[in-house]
Coordinates of C-alpha atoms in Angstrom, one line a residue:
X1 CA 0.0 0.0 0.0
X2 CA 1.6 3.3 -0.9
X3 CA 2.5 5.6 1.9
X4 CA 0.5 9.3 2.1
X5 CA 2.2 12.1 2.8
X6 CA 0.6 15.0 3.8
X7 CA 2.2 18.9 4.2
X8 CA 0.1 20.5 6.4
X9 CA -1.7 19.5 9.4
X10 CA -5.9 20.8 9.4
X11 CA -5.1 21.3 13.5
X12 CA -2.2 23.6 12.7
X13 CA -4.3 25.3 9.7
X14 CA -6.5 26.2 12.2
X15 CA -4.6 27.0 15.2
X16 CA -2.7 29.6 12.3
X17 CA -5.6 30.4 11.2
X18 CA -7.0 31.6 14.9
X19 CA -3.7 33.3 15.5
X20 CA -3.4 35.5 12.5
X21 CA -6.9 36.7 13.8
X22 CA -5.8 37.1 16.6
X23 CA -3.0 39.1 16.0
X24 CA -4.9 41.1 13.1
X25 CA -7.0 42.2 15.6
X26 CA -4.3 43.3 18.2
X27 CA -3.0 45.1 15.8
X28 CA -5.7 47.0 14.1
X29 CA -7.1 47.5 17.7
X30 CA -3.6 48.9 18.8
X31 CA -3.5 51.0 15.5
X32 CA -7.5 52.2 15.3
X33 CA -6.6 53.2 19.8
X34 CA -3.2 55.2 18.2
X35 CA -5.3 56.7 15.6
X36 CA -8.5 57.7 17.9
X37 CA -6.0 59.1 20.5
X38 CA -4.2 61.2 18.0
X39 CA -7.6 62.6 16.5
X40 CA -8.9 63.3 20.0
X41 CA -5.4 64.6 21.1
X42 CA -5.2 67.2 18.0
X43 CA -8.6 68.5 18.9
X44 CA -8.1 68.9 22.3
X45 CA -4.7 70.2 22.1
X46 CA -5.1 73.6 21.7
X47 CA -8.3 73.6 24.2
X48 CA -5.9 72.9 26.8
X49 CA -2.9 74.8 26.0
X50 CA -5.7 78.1 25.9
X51 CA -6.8 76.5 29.4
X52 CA -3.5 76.3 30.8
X53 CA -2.8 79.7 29.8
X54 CA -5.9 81.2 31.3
X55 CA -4.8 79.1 34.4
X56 CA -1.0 80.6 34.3
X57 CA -2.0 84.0 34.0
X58 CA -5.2 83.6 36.9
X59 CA -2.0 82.5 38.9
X60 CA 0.4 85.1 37.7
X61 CA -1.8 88.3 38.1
X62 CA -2.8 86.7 42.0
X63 CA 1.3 86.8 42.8
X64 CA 2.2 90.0 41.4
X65 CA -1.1 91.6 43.4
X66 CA 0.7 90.5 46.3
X67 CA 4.4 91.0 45.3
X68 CA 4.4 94.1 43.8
X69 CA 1.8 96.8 42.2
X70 CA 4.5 97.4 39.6
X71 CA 4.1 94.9 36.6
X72 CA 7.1 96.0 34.5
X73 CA 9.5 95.3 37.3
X74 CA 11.4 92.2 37.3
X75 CA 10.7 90.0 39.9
X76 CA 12.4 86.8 41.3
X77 CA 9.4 84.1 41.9
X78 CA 10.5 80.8 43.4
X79 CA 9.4 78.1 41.0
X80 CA 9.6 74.4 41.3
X81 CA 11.7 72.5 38.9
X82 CA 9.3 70.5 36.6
X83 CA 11.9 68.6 34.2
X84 CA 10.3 66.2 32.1
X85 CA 6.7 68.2 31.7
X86 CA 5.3 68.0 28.6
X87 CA 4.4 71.7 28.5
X88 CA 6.2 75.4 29.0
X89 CA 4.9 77.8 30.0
X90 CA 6.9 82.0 30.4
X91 CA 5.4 85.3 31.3
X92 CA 6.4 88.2 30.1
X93 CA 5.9 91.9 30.9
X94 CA 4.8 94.3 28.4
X95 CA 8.4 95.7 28.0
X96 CA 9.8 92.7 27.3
X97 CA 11.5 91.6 30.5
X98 CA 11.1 87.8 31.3
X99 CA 9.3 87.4 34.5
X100 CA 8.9 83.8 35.1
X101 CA 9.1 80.4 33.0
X102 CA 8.7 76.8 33.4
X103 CA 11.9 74.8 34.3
X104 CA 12.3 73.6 30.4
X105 CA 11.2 76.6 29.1
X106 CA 13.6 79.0 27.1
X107 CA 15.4 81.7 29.5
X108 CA 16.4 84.1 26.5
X109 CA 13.7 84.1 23.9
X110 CA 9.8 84.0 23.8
X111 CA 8.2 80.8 23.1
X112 CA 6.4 82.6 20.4
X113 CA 6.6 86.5 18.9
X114 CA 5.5 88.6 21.9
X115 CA 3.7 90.8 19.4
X116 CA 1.4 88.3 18.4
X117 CA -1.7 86.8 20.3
X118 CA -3.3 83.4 20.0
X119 CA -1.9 79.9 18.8
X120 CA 0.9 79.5 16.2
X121 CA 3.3 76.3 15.5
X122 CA 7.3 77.4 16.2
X123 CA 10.7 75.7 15.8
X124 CA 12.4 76.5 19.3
X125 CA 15.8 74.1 19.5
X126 CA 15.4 72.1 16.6
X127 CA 12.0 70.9 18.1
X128 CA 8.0 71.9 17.0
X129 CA 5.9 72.9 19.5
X130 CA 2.2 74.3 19.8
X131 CA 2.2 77.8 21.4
X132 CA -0.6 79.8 22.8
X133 CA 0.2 83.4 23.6
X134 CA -2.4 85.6 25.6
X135 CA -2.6 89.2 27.3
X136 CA -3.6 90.2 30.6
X137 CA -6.9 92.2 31.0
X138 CA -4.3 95.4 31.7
X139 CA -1.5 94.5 28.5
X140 CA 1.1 94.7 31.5
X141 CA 1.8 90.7 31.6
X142 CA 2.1 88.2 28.0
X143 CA 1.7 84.5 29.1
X144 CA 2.9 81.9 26.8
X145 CA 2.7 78.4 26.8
X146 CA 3.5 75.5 24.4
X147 CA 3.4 71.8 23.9
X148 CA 6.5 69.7 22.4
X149 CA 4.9 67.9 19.3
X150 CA 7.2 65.1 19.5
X151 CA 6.8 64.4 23.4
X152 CA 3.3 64.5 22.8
X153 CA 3.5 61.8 20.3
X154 CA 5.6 59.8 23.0
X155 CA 2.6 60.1 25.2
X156 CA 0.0 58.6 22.5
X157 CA 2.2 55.8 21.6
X158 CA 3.3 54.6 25.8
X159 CA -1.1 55.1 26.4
X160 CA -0.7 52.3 23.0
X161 CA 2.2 50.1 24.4
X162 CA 0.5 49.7 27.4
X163 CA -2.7 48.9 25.3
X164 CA -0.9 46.4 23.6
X165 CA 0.8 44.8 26.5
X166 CA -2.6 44.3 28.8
X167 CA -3.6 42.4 25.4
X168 CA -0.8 39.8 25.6
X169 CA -2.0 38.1 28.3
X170 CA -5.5 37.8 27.3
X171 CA -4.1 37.0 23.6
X172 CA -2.5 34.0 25.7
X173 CA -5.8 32.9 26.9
X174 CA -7.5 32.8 24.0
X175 CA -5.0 31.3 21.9
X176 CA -4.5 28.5 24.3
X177 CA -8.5 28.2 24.7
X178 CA -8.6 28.3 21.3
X179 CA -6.2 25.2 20.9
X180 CA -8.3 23.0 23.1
X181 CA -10.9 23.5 21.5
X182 CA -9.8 23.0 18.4
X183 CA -8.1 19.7 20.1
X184 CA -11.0 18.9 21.2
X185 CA -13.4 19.8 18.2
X186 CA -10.8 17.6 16.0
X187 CA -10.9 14.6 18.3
X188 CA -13.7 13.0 16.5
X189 CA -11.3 12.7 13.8
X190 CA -8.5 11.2 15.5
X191 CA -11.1 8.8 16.8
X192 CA -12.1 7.8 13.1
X193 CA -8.8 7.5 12.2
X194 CA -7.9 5.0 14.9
X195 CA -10.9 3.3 14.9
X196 CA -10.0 2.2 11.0
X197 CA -6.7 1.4 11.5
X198 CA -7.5 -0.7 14.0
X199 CA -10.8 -2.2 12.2
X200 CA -10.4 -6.1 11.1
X201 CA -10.3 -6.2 7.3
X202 CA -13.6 -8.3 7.0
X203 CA -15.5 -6.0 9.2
X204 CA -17.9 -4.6 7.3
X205 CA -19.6 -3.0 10.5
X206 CA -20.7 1.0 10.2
X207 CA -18.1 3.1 12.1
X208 CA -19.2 4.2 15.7
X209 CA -18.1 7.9 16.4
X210 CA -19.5 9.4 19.3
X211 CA -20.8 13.2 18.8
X212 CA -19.1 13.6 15.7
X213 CA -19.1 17.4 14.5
X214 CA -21.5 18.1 10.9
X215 CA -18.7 18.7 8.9
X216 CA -17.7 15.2 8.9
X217 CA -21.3 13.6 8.8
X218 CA -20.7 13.1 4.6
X219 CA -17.8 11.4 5.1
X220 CA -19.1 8.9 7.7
X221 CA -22.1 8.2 6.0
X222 CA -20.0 8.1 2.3
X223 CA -18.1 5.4 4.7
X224 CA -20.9 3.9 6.1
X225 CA -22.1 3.4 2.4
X226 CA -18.3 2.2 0.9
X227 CA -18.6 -0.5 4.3
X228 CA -22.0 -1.8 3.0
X229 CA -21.0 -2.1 -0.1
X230 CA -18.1 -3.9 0.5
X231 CA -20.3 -6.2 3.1
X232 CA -22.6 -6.7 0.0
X233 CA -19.8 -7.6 -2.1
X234 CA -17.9 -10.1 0.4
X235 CA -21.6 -11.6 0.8
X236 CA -21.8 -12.4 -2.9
X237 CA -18.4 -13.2 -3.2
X238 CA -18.0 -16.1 -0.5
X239 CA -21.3 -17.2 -1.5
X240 CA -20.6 -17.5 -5.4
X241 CA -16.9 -19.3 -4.1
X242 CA -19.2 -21.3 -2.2
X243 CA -21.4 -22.3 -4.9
X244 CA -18.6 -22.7 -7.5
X245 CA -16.8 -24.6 -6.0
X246 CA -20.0 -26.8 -5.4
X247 CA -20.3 -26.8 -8.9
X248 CA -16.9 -27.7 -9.9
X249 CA -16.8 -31.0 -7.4
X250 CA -19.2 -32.5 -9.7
X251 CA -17.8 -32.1 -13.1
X252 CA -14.3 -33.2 -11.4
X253 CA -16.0 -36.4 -9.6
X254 CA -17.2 -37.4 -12.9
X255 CA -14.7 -36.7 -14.3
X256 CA -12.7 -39.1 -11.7
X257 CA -15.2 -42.0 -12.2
X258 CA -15.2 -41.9 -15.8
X259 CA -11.1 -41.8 -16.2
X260 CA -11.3 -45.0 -13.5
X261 CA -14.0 -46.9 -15.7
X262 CA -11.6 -46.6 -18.7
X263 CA -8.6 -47.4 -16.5
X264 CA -10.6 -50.8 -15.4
X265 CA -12.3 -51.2 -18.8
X266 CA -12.1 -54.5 -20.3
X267 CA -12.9 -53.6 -23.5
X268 CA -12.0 -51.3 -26.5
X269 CA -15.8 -50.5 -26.8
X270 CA -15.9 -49.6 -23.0
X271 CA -12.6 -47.6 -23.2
X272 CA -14.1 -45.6 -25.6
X273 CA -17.2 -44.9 -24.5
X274 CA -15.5 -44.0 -20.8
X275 CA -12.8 -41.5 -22.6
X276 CA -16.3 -40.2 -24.3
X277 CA -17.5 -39.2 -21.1
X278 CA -14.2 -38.2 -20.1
X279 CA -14.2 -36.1 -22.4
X280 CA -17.6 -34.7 -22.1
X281 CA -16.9 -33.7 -18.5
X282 CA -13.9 -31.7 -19.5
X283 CA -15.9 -30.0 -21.8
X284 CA -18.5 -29.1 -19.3
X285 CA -15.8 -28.1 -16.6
X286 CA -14.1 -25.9 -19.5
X287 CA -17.7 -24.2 -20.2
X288 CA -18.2 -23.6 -16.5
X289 CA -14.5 -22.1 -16.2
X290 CA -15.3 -20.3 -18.8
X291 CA -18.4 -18.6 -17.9
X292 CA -16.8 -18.0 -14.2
X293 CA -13.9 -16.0 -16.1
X294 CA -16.6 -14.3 -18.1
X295 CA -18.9 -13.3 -15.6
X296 CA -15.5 -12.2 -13.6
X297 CA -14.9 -9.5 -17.0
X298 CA -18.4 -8.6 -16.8
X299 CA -18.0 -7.2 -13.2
X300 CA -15.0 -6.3 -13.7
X301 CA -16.1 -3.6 -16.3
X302 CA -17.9 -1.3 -14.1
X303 CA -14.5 -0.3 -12.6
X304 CA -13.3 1.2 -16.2
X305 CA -17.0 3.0 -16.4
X306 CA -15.0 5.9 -17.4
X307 CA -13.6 4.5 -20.7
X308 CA -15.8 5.8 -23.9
X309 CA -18.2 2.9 -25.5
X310 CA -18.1 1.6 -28.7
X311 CA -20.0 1.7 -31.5
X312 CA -21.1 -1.7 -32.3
X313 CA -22.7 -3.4 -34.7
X314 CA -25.6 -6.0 -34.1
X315 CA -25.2 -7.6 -37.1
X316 CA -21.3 -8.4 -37.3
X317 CA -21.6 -9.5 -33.4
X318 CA -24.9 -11.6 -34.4
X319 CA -22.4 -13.6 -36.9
X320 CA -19.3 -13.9 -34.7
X321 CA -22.1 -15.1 -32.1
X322 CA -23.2 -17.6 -34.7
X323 CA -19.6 -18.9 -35.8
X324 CA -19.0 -19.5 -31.7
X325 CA -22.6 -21.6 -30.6
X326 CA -24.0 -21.9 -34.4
X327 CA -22.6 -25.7 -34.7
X328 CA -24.8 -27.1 -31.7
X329 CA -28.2 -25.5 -32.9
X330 CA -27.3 -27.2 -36.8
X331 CA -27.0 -30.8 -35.2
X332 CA -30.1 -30.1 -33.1
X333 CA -31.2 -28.9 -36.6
X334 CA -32.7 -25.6 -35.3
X335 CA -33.5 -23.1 -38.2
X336 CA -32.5 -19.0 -37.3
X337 CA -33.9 -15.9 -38.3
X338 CA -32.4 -12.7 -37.5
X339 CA -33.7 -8.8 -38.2
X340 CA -32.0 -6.1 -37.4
X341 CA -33.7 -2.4 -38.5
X342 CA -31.5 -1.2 -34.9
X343 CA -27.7 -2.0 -36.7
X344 CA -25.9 -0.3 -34.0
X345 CA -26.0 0.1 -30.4
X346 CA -23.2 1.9 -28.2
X347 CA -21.8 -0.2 -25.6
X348 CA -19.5 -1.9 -24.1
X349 CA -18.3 -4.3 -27.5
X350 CA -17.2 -7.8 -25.1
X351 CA -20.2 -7.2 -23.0
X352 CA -23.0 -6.8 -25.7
X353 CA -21.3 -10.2 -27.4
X354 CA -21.4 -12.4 -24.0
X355 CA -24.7 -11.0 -23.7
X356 CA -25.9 -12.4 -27.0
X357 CA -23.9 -15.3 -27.2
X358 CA -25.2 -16.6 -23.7
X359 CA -28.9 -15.3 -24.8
X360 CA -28.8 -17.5 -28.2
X361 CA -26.6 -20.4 -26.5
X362 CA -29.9 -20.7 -23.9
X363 CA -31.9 -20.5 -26.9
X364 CA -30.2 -23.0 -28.5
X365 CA -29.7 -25.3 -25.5
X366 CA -33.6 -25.3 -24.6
X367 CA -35.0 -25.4 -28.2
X368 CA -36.0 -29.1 -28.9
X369 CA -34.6 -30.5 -32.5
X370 CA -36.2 -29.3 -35.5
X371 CA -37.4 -25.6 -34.0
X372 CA -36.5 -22.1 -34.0
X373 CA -34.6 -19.3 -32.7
X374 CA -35.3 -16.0 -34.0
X375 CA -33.0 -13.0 -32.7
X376 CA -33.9 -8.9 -33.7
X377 CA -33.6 -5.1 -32.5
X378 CA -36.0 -2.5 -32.8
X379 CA -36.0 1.2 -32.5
X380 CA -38.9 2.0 -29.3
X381 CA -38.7 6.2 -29.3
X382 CA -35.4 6.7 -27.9
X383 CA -34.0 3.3 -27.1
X384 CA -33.2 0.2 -28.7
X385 CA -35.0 -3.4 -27.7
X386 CA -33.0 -6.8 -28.3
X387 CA -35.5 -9.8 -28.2
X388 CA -34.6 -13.4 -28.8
X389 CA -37.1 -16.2 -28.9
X390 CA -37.2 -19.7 -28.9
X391 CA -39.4 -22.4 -29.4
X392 CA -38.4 -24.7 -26.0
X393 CA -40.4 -24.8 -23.1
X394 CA -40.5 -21.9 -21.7
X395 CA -40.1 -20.5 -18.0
X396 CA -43.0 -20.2 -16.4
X397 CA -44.3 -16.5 -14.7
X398 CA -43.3 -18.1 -11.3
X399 CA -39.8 -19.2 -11.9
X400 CA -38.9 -16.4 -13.8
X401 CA -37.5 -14.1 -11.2
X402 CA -35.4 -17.0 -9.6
X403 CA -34.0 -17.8 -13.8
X404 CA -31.2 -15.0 -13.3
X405 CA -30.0 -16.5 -9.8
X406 CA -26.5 -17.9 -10.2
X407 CA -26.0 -21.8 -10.9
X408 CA -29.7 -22.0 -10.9
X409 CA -30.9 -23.9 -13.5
X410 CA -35.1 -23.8 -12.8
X411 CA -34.3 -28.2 -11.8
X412 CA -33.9 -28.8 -15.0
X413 CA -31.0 -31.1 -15.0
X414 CA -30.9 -33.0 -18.1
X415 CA -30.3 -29.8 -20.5
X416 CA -26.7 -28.8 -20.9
X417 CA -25.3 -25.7 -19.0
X418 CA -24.1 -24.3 -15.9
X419 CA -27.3 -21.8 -15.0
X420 CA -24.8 -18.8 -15.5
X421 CA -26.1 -17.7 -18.8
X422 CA -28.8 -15.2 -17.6
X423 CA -26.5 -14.2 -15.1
X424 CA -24.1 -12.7 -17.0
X425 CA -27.0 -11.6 -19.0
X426 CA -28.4 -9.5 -16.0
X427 CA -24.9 -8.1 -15.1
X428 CA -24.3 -6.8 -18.4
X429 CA -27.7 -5.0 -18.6
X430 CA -27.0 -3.4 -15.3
X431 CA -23.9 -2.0 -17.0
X432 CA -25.6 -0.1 -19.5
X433 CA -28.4 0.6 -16.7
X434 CA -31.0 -1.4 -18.8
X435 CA -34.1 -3.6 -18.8
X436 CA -34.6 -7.1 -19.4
X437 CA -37.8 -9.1 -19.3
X438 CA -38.7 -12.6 -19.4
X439 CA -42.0 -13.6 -21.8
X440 CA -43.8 -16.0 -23.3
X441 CA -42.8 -16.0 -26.7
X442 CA -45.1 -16.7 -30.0
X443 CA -43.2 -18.9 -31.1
X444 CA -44.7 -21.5 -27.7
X445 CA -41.3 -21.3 -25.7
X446 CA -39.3 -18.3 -23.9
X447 CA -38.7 -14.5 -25.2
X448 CA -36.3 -12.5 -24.2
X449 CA -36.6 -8.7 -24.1
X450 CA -33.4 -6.6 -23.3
X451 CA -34.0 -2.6 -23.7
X452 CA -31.4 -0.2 -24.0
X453 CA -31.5 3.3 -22.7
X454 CA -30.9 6.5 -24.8
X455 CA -27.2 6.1 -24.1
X456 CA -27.2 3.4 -26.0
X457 CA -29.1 3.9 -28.7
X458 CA -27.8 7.3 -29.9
X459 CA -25.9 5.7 -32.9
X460 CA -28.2 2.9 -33.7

């Protein structure tokens, strides 16, 4: 048995398939949080720098009230260190003298031109900042304040990073709850699997799979089908071995006694007539041998269903029929009449001719000396009906269904054959998915009726 290789695994197509949504979705929820903090930041931005401004000069104008009545003198205000704040802040006087500032605000230049009011966007050390300049109610103090675009930025992507690292844990969860359930989702599966490389070879038994998942319904019951099958098949087989070999003992047994009758003959007259029979029964084991091989081809042939049919002709398999069984109806001294308005039928070419061969061969064998076999086709709409008739006895209604059983032969023992004919005659109609009948025939004895679909007929 070949070995299967596979590449991938459906588990790990899964399990990758979970994960990149996983991921996809950390990442576009890390991305869409960056993007929705930057919009809201922008618009907020210069609400707060105006905000803080309003809130530095509230706090400047309360100091100098209580420091000095003088606004355009200099004064030294004690002012905590704030290093690392994301904004500056510097308040000017209206002569231009530098009253206080922020720890990382400028000590020598205005965050923004003191002649101009309201927000602007300035390079100060190589860096952009958002300013906000605004007057007191008396033009005696300038407050300016600005934001560092860049440190801003720094602050939208850490309120990310720390987005994106409270996700890694939960990511963890659900990745490893989804790989159990995906283990266990998948376990009918394995179950199958083991359950068939376990199974006997002869057990034909449907597969037991407990809760199996939809998706794999079709291909239980497509198994469940294939096993019955195959229990149908081992059925017919071991009986058909059964009754073959059955069948064979008895040709071989006679063929036994009659080889020891001519051993112990004492006689040229009995020596002959037991190497007659001797003969006789090889004949009758060959026809049986043969038949088994043929109806062997016959099923067989369903297996190659694919391969195109043929188009045959009635007529040249009618005479190659003839030059095969034709000998045995002339010493019976049967007369033949053959019509054929139908000359061609598409099928399989072997099959149609073991079909007609064993069809006329009955014929022949039933038919009493001196009567007639009469073989033809017609054309009924779309399809093409083979009949043969015969002027023998007959089957009657009741034993007709049991005449297409295997070695049956309807108990009629003294007529020459195996009671395979109409066997292989069924299985090659059920090739070409036809019809066949069994009738009384005008001419007093059996008539056989074989109809042929469309398929068949197309050519004829």
């Amino acid at each position: 048995m070949p070995e299967r290789m596979s590449r991938w695994s459906l588990r790990g197509r899964f399990l990758w398939i979970a994960g990149f949504a996983l991921v996809t979705s950390l990442i576009t929820g890390g991305l869409a949080m960056y993007w929705a903090a930057n919009i809201e930041d922008n618009q907020m931005l210069d609400a707060r720098l105006e905000h803080l401004g309003a809130t530095v000069l509230s706090f400047v104008e309360d100091e100098f009230s209580e420091e000095t009545r003088d606004p355009t003198r200099a004064v030294r205000l004690k002012t905590r260190p704030t290093a690392a704040l994301l904004y500056r802040y510097q308040v000017w006087s209206s002569k231009g003298t530098l009253l206080m500032r922020s720890h990382e605000a400028p000590e020598s230049q205005p965050l923004m031109s003191l002649a101009r009011f309201g927000f602007d966007t300035v390079q100060i050390a190589g860096e952009e900042y958002r300013t906000f300049s605004l007057p007191s109610k008396n033009n005696a103090l300038i407050v300016q304040v600005a934001e560092n675009v860049d440190e801003r930025w720094a602050q939208v992507g850490l309120l990310t990073g720390y987005y994106v690292g409270f996700l890694v844990i939960p990511f963890a969860l659900v990745f490893g709850a989804t790989w159990l359930l995906l283990r266990r989702s998948l376990h009918s599966i394995d179950t199958l699997a083991e359950h068939l490389e376990a199974r006997n070879p002869l057990d034909v038994t449907p597969l037991r799979v407990e809760s199996p998942p939809k998706e794999i319904l079709p291909i239980l019951q497509s198994l469940d089908t294939l096993l019955v099958r195959y229990g149908h098949a081992f059925s017919e087989e071991r009986k058909f071995t059964s009754v073959a070999a059955h069948e064979m003992r008895t040709p071989l047994a006679g063929l036994r006694a009659h080889a020891q009758l001519a051993v112990s003959s004492q006689s040229d007259e009995d020596l002959r007539e037991g190497l007659g029979e001797v003969i006789l029964g090889v004949d009758r084991a060959s026809r049986l041998l043969d038949q088994l091989l043929d109806l062997a081809r016959i099923e067989s042939i369903p297996h190659e269903a694919r391969q195109p049919l043929d188009d045959v002709s009635v007529s040249d398999t009618y005479q190659g029929v003839m030059s095969d069984v034709g000998p045995r109806g002339k010493r019976k001294n049967i007369s033949f009449a053959a019509r054929f308005p139908a000359a061609k039928l598409r099928c399989h070419g072997f099959a149609f001719y073991l079909l007609l061969r064993n069809l006329v061969a009955n014929a022949i064998n039933y038919t009493p000396a001196g009567g007639r076999v009469e073989v033809s086709t017609a054309r009924d709409g779309d399809s093409v009906t083979l009949t043969v008739d015969d002027s023998g006895p007959g089957i009657a209604p009741e034993q007709r269904e049991h005449a297409f059983e295997r070695f049956n032969r309807l108990q009629q023992t003294q007529i020459e054959g195996v009671g395979l004919g109409l066997s292989i005659v069924l299985s090659v109609v059920e090739l070409h998915h036809g019809k066949i009948q069994l009738l009384a025939s005008p001419l007093g004895g059996l008539r056989v009726q074989v109809n042929f679909g469309p398929a068949s007929a197309e050519t004829a």
